[in-house]
Amino acid sequence: MSTSPLFDGEAELRDRTLATRIGGPMSESPATARTDEPTMLDEETGPDLPVSQGERLRARFGRRFSPGEVIFREGEEGTNAFLLEEGRVRLIKRVRGVERSLMVLKPGDLFGESALLTGALRSSTAIALTAGLALSLDQATLQNLLERNPVVASRLVKQLVRRLRDAEDQIEIMMLSDTQSKVVSALLKLAQNHMESTLNGSISFSISPMELSTRVGLDVDTVKRVVQELRDGQYIRVSEERLEIPDIDALRRLFALLGVKDEIRGEPDDSV
Amino acid sequence: MSTSPLFDGEAELRDRTLATRIGGPMSESPATARTDEPTMLDEETGPDLPVSQGERLRARFGRRFSPGEVIFREGEEGTNAFLLEEGRVRLIKRVRGVERSLMVLKPGDLFGESALLTGALRSSTAIALTAGLALSLDQATLQNLLERNPVVASRLVKQLVRRLRDAEDQIEIMMLSDTQSKVVSALLKLAQNHMESTLNGSISFSISPMELSTRVGLDVDTVKRVVQELRDGQYIRVSEERLEIPDIDALRRLFALLGVKDEIRGEPDDSV
């Protein structure tokens, strides 16, 4: 089966990541790969937050990490949430002995936020993929930050709302019985969330098979097979870096049809 | 199979709810069943928010609703999020023609929050179960509320963190292959989240079969059957209103054992 570079390159990326994680130095080098991306604090240097305040927060609550370093470990008791300021961090989780990658965080992302709930244990392990910096905030400090800085409060609320929406979408997708319905439903939801970028009725977004696989709760090979079937049926196009839906209504009709088929057969089905 | 009153009473509750929803008057009666529960605003009447401010917010942004009234409908474009102040609201969702109840909201709960994301459509329908009052907040108003009232900001963040944690737990549970593992895993997570109430190593919490069924993505009858098996095995006790885990470690060992069995057989299995 032929797949695009996008859908082939992922395994390679995973291998590289794994190498970084396992082989990476555990030294406490403060060298960080400072990106140009704005973070929760950079964007704050307006009238309501002087530059020095962001710097002060970094100086006081900043925790630097090196590639491969474990920031926190699944099952530990957590007291601090983290706001990523620089670098990349991966969240992983052991499910019955198998290590699953949950997501890669970028500057601006909140993680370890369950520590804000009393008595919660870490539900995943956070490992630095690159050198970086995170603000480490306990309940009182976060409360303080929310009080002094409503812009941060507003961004946190929006980020949590977005993640909640994504999680609820995923639950809905996982409740569908057949693999095609799951993948098509995930694509429709992604399209929905990218409605801003609609142009001539065509919608495109960037997603890897790994990410799609995580979203639908199926293995990568199954996802690749369904994606290929959808390409063959011209419901989607896959270019170097993006997945394109030329006609969203055609995909919606396909989804409805899969549902009817599902009801008639009364059981999970695996062929288009 | 004998089940406890807790596990029998649910169907009745659902019927009553349905009757309320379908048969309820659609009048605009302002009479509300004011509960004694504190809401997001009631708790605010400290030094940082005078009583009058809560009243002003209610007067300005309050939306009263009657039993059976649809507050918003799935698929509509949403501009406002709601903070429930009084009464009960049910969220429901159509999944391929079948109406599913997602949850019942109580005072203090945020709902319709996806409207805070640009271009998001309502992912569920909100129907009033009782007369009540909600604050209807658009993006600008919510931003304003966050800025003026850090206590509200902090509560919103915690509520979103809790819901996100619950959603992520549910995704993890749904990824397990066999029904026992799903139910046991859900019980372990609930126990984890109730660690505060531990007494003599025994943990108890209140949960209905309907709620458990929603959490694990299985039908209520399957959940009841597994719960009965766990009771027979003395892993759990079910009393009038609560489910009790007398020995959490025994339940953990059972979960590990189910995992081993799963690996050996290599396929979903349905008998203890």
Tab-separated table of C-alpha atoms in Angstrom, chain B:
chain	number	residue	atom	x	y	z
B	1	MET	CA	-29.753	-11.639	39.713
B	2	SER	CA	-30.287	-9.697	42.930
B	3	THR	CA	-29.159	-6.109	42.935
B	4	SER	CA	-29.179	-3.478	45.653
B	5	PRO	CA	-31.744	-0.687	45.843
B	6	LEU	CA	-29.007	1.610	44.561
B	7	PHE	CA	-28.580	-0.477	41.481
B	8	ASP	CA	-32.337	-0.977	40.999
B	9	GLY	CA	-33.523	2.563	41.598
B	10	GLU	CA	-31.772	4.049	38.620
B	11	ALA	CA	-34.224	3.004	35.921
B	12	GLU	CA	-36.969	4.599	37.944
B	13	LEU	CA	-34.983	7.798	38.264
B	14	ARG	CA	-34.380	7.822	34.544
B	15	ASP	CA	-38.099	7.374	33.835
B	16	ARG	CA	-38.946	10.209	36.129
B	17	THR	CA	-36.377	12.376	34.434
B	18	LEU	CA	-37.722	11.516	31.013
B	19	ALA	CA	-41.232	12.353	32.174
B	20	THR	CA	-40.012	15.702	33.440
B	21	ARG	CA	-38.278	16.388	30.173
B	22	ILE	CA	-41.054	15.353	27.847
B	23	GLY	CA	-44.080	16.278	29.926
B	24	GLY	CA	-42.771	19.417	31.614
B	25	PRO	CA	-44.427	22.739	30.968
B	26	MET	CA	-42.644	25.024	28.545
B	27	SER	CA	-43.972	28.192	30.161
B	28	GLU	CA	-41.657	31.031	31.084
B	29	SER	CA	-42.588	30.820	34.777
B	30	PRO	CA	-39.886	32.481	36.829
B	31	ALA	CA	-40.526	30.189	39.817
B	32	THR	CA	-37.315	28.357	40.606
B	33	ALA	CA	-36.567	25.464	42.944
B	34	ARG	CA	-33.871	27.323	44.837
B	35	THR	CA	-31.547	24.791	46.449
B	36	ASP	CA	-29.384	25.293	49.493
B	37	GLU	CA	-26.255	24.379	47.592
B	38	PRO	CA	-23.648	27.100	47.303
B	39	THR	CA	-23.020	28.321	43.775
B	40	MET	CA	-20.067	29.941	42.126
B	41	LEU	CA	-21.406	33.322	43.216
B	42	ASP	CA	-22.865	32.562	46.631
B	43	GLU	CA	-19.472	31.551	47.920
B	44	GLU	CA	-18.141	34.850	46.729
B	45	THR	CA	-19.833	37.063	49.221
B	46	GLY	CA	-16.584	37.676	51.057
B	47	PRO	CA	-14.480	40.821	51.197
B	48	ASP	CA	-13.543	40.585	47.480
B	49	LEU	CA	-17.093	40.482	46.158
B	50	PRO	CA	-19.953	42.309	47.857
B	51	VAL	CA	-23.353	40.595	47.882
B	52	SER	CA	-24.639	43.198	45.470
B	53	GLN	CA	-22.130	42.153	42.816
B	54	GLY	CA	-23.500	38.600	42.709
B	55	GLU	CA	-26.994	40.051	42.542
B	56	ARG	CA	-25.951	42.458	39.793
B	57	LEU	CA	-24.467	39.595	37.760
B	58	ARG	CA	-27.681	37.603	38.166
B	59	ALA	CA	-29.789	40.600	37.189
B	60	ARG	CA	-27.636	41.396	34.173
B	61	PHE	CA	-26.648	37.962	32.822
B	62	GLY	CA	-29.107	35.625	34.519
B	63	ARG	CA	-31.291	33.537	32.260
B	64	ARG	CA	-34.262	31.842	33.898
B	65	PHE	CA	-35.549	28.577	32.496
B	66	SER	CA	-38.565	26.306	33.050
B	67	PRO	CA	-38.626	22.511	33.350
B	68	GLY	CA	-38.304	20.929	29.903
B	69	GLU	CA	-36.949	24.080	28.289
B	70	VAL	CA	-34.133	23.640	25.765
B	71	ILE	CA	-31.298	26.017	26.712
B	72	PHE	CA	-29.268	25.189	23.620
B	73	ARG	CA	-29.385	22.518	20.976
B	74	GLU	CA	-26.668	20.210	19.610
B	75	GLY	CA	-25.216	21.429	16.301
B	76	GLU	CA	-26.185	25.083	16.806
B	77	GLU	CA	-23.513	27.726	16.756
B	78	GLY	CA	-22.825	28.746	20.339
B	79	THR	CA	-21.724	32.154	21.554
B	80	ASN	CA	-22.383	31.831	25.294
B	81	ALA	CA	-21.161	29.584	28.084
B	82	PHE	CA	-23.416	29.054	31.122
B	83	LEU	CA	-22.785	28.956	34.832
B	84	LEU	CA	-25.632	27.134	36.533
B	85	GLU	CA	-26.864	29.045	39.591
B	86	GLU	CA	-30.110	27.278	40.478
B	87	GLY	CA	-31.861	24.090	39.394
B	88	ARG	CA	-30.807	21.030	37.405
B	89	VAL	CA	-29.913	20.765	33.699
B	90	ARG	CA	-29.365	17.604	31.659
B	91	LEU	CA	-26.933	17.362	28.740
B	92	ILE	CA	-27.963	14.907	26.050
B	93	LYS	CA	-26.461	13.971	22.716
B	94	ARG	CA	-27.724	12.111	19.669
B	95	VAL	CA	-25.324	9.385	18.560
B	96	ARG	CA	-26.602	8.012	15.249
B	97	GLY	CA	-30.235	8.554	16.064
B	98	VAL	CA	-30.036	7.343	19.666
B	99	GLU	CA	-30.373	9.951	22.402
B	100	ARG	CA	-27.749	9.481	25.116
B	101	SER	CA	-27.781	11.221	28.475
B	102	LEU	CA	-24.317	12.640	29.165
B	103	MET	CA	-24.736	14.140	32.614
B	104	VAL	CA	-26.950	16.070	35.006
B	105	LEU	CA	-25.555	19.465	36.029
B	106	LYS	CA	-25.993	21.051	39.435
B	107	PRO	CA	-25.506	24.604	40.724
B	108	GLY	CA	-21.881	25.722	40.364
B	109	ASP	CA	-21.341	23.731	37.141
B	110	LEU	CA	-20.123	25.319	33.925
B	111	PHE	CA	-21.704	24.112	30.679
B	112	GLY	CA	-21.694	25.012	27.000
B	113	GLU	CA	-18.096	26.134	27.542
B	114	SER	CA	-17.034	25.144	24.017
B	115	ALA	CA	-18.666	28.404	22.918
B	116	LEU	CA	-15.540	30.063	24.301
B	117	LEU	CA	-13.641	28.567	21.343
B	118	THR	CA	-14.137	30.421	18.077
B	119	GLY	CA	-16.447	28.678	15.631
B	120	ALA	CA	-17.327	25.719	17.852
B	121	LEU	CA	-20.782	24.186	17.466
B	122	ARG	CA	-22.780	22.899	20.436
B	123	SER	CA	-21.703	19.293	21.017
B	124	SER	CA	-24.791	18.475	23.073
B	125	THR	CA	-28.302	19.658	23.884
B	126	ALA	CA	-28.976	21.242	27.296
B	127	ILE	CA	-32.471	20.679	28.698
B	128	ALA	CA	-33.730	22.053	32.010
B	129	LEU	CA	-34.904	19.311	34.376
B	130	THR	CA	-36.282	21.844	36.863
B	131	ALA	CA	-36.931	25.536	36.870
B	132	GLY	CA	-33.684	27.398	37.414
B	133	LEU	CA	-31.273	30.177	36.629
B	134	ALA	CA	-27.969	30.257	34.755
B	135	LEU	CA	-25.563	33.071	34.063
B	136	SER	CA	-25.238	33.362	30.291
B	137	LEU	CA	-21.746	34.633	29.473
B	138	ASP	CA	-20.220	35.500	26.128
B	139	GLN	CA	-16.447	35.563	25.643
B	140	ALA	CA	-16.048	39.225	26.571
B	141	THR	CA	-18.224	38.914	29.691
B	142	LEU	CA	-16.397	35.827	30.887
B	143	GLN	CA	-13.059	37.555	30.295
B	144	ASN	CA	-14.358	40.442	32.355
B	145	LEU	CA	-15.534	38.149	35.131
B	146	LEU	CA	-12.128	36.418	35.227
B	147	GLU	CA	-10.409	39.791	35.472
B	148	ARG	CA	-12.581	41.146	38.244
B	149	ASN	CA	-13.025	37.979	40.170
B	150	PRO	CA	-9.992	35.716	40.622
B	151	VAL	CA	-11.955	33.425	42.969
B	152	VAL	CA	-14.316	32.602	40.114
B	153	ALA	CA	-11.292	32.149	37.823
B	154	SER	CA	-9.707	29.719	40.248
B	155	ARG	CA	-12.924	27.704	40.638
B	156	LEU	CA	-13.399	27.536	36.889
B	157	VAL	CA	-9.837	26.298	36.401
B	158	LYS	CA	-10.302	23.605	39.063
B	159	GLN	CA	-13.624	22.517	37.647
B	160	LEU	CA	-12.137	22.226	34.154
B	161	VAL	CA	-9.095	20.328	35.498
B	162	ARG	CA	-11.407	17.865	37.271
B	163	ARG	CA	-13.557	17.323	34.181
B	164	LEU	CA	-10.448	16.898	32.027
B	165	ARG	CA	-9.042	14.338	34.459
B	166	ASP	CA	-12.358	12.439	34.404
B	167	ALA	CA	-12.460	12.496	30.592
B	168	GLU	CA	-8.866	11.253	30.346
B	169	ASP	CA	-9.631	8.484	32.854
B	170	GLN	CA	-12.587	7.481	30.738
B	171	ILE	CA	-10.466	7.321	27.574
B	172	GLU	CA	-7.966	5.088	29.359
B	173	ILE	CA	-10.744	2.789	30.548
B	174	MET	CA	-12.310	2.565	27.107
B	175	MET	CA	-8.964	1.459	25.651
B	176	LEU	CA	-9.025	-1.703	27.770
B	177	SER	CA	-10.356	-4.703	25.906
B	178	ASP	CA	-12.395	-6.768	28.358
B	179	THR	CA	-15.482	-5.715	30.285
B	180	GLN	CA	-14.234	-6.741	33.753
B	181	SER	CA	-11.023	-4.771	33.302
B	182	LYS	CA	-13.051	-1.715	32.299
B	183	VAL	CA	-15.321	-1.858	35.322
B	184	VAL	CA	-12.513	-2.701	37.779
B	185	SER	CA	-10.336	0.064	36.333
B	186	ALA	CA	-13.204	2.563	36.673
B	187	LEU	CA	-13.723	1.508	40.313
B	188	LEU	CA	-9.987	1.835	41.044
B	189	LYS	CA	-9.975	5.329	39.554
B	190	LEU	CA	-13.038	6.345	41.531
B	191	ALA	CA	-11.374	4.962	44.666
B	192	GLN	CA	-8.239	6.929	43.795
B	193	ASN	CA	-10.282	10.112	43.523
B	194	HIS	CA	-11.886	9.418	46.906
B	195	MET	CA	-8.674	8.676	48.775
B	196	GLU	CA	-9.522	11.450	51.239
B	197	SER	CA	-12.416	9.379	52.564
B	198	THR	CA	-10.306	6.307	53.287
B	199	LEU	CA	-11.091	4.737	56.682
B	200	ASN	CA	-9.487	1.500	57.912
B	201	GLY	CA	-8.351	0.723	54.363
B	202	SER	CA	-11.957	0.666	53.155
B	203	ILE	CA	-13.063	3.173	50.526
B	204	SER	CA	-16.654	3.963	49.662
B	205	PHE	CA	-18.361	6.318	47.255
B	206	SER	CA	-21.730	6.870	45.704
B	207	ILE	CA	-22.207	5.858	42.067
B	208	SER	CA	-25.176	4.629	40.065
B	209	PRO	CA	-25.022	1.853	37.449
B	210	MET	CA	-25.992	4.479	34.847
B	211	GLU	CA	-23.041	6.656	35.780
B	212	LEU	CA	-20.681	3.694	35.856
B	213	SER	CA	-22.037	2.587	32.495
B	214	THR	CA	-21.319	6.020	31.011
B	215	ARG	CA	-17.799	5.998	32.441
B	216	VAL	CA	-16.829	2.674	30.913
B	217	GLY	CA	-18.755	2.887	27.644
B	218	LEU	CA	-20.728	-0.331	28.277
B	219	ASP	CA	-24.472	-0.879	28.563
B	220	VAL	CA	-26.052	-0.817	32.039
B	221	ASP	CA	-26.911	-4.540	32.063
B	222	THR	CA	-23.308	-5.550	31.374
B	223	VAL	CA	-22.117	-3.208	34.120
B	224	LYS	CA	-24.659	-4.644	36.583
B	225	ARG	CA	-23.549	-8.180	35.736
B	226	VAL	CA	-19.863	-7.369	36.336
B	227	VAL	CA	-20.739	-5.527	39.574
B	228	GLN	CA	-22.645	-8.626	40.735
B	229	GLU	CA	-19.624	-10.825	39.917
B	230	LEU	CA	-17.401	-8.493	41.941
B	231	ARG	CA	-19.867	-8.625	44.847
B	232	ASP	CA	-19.934	-12.428	44.668
B	233	GLY	CA	-16.126	-12.369	44.770
B	234	GLN	CA	-16.298	-10.010	47.797
B	235	TYR	CA	-14.181	-7.407	46.028
B	236	ILE	CA	-16.901	-4.830	46.597
B	237	ARG	CA	-19.966	-4.321	48.770
B	238	VAL	CA	-23.023	-2.393	47.686
B	239	SER	CA	-25.196	-0.818	50.355
B	240	GLU	CA	-28.316	1.341	50.079
B	241	GLU	CA	-26.544	4.311	48.605
B	242	ARG	CA	-22.856	3.544	48.303
B	243	LEU	CA	-20.374	1.209	46.720
B	244	GLU	CA	-17.637	0.090	49.129
B	245	ILE	CA	-14.225	-1.368	48.346
B	246	PRO	CA	-13.127	-3.106	51.579
B	247	ASP	CA	-9.617	-3.893	50.310
B	248	ILE	CA	-8.269	-1.722	47.496
B	249	ASP	CA	-5.112	-3.858	47.148
B	250	ALA	CA	-7.182	-6.978	46.502
B	251	LEU	CA	-8.989	-5.099	43.708
B	252	ARG	CA	-5.639	-3.920	42.307
B	253	ARG	CA	-4.371	-7.516	42.276
B	254	LEU	CA	-7.526	-8.599	40.466
B	255	PHE	CA	-6.944	-5.886	37.853
B	256	ALA	CA	-3.344	-7.069	37.303
B	257	LEU	CA	-4.581	-10.666	37.034
B	258	LEU	CA	-7.228	-9.723	34.452
B	259	GLY	CA	-4.434	-8.087	32.444
B	260	VAL	CA	-2.318	-11.251	32.505
B	261	LYS	CA	-5.313	-13.337	31.441
B	262	ASP	CA	-5.937	-10.856	28.655
B	263	GLU	CA	-2.358	-11.214	27.405
B	264	ILE	CA	-2.387	-15.023	27.569
B	265	ARG	CA	-5.663	-15.392	25.694
B	266	GLY	CA	-4.840	-12.512	23.394
B	267	GLU	CA	-8.451	-11.493	22.946
B	268	PRO	CA	-11.336	-9.846	24.775
B	269	ASP	CA	-12.804	-12.177	27.337
B	270	ASP	CA	-16.098	-11.971	29.129
B	271	SER	CA	-16.126	-14.349	32.113
B	272	VAL	CA	-14.464	-13.969	35.508
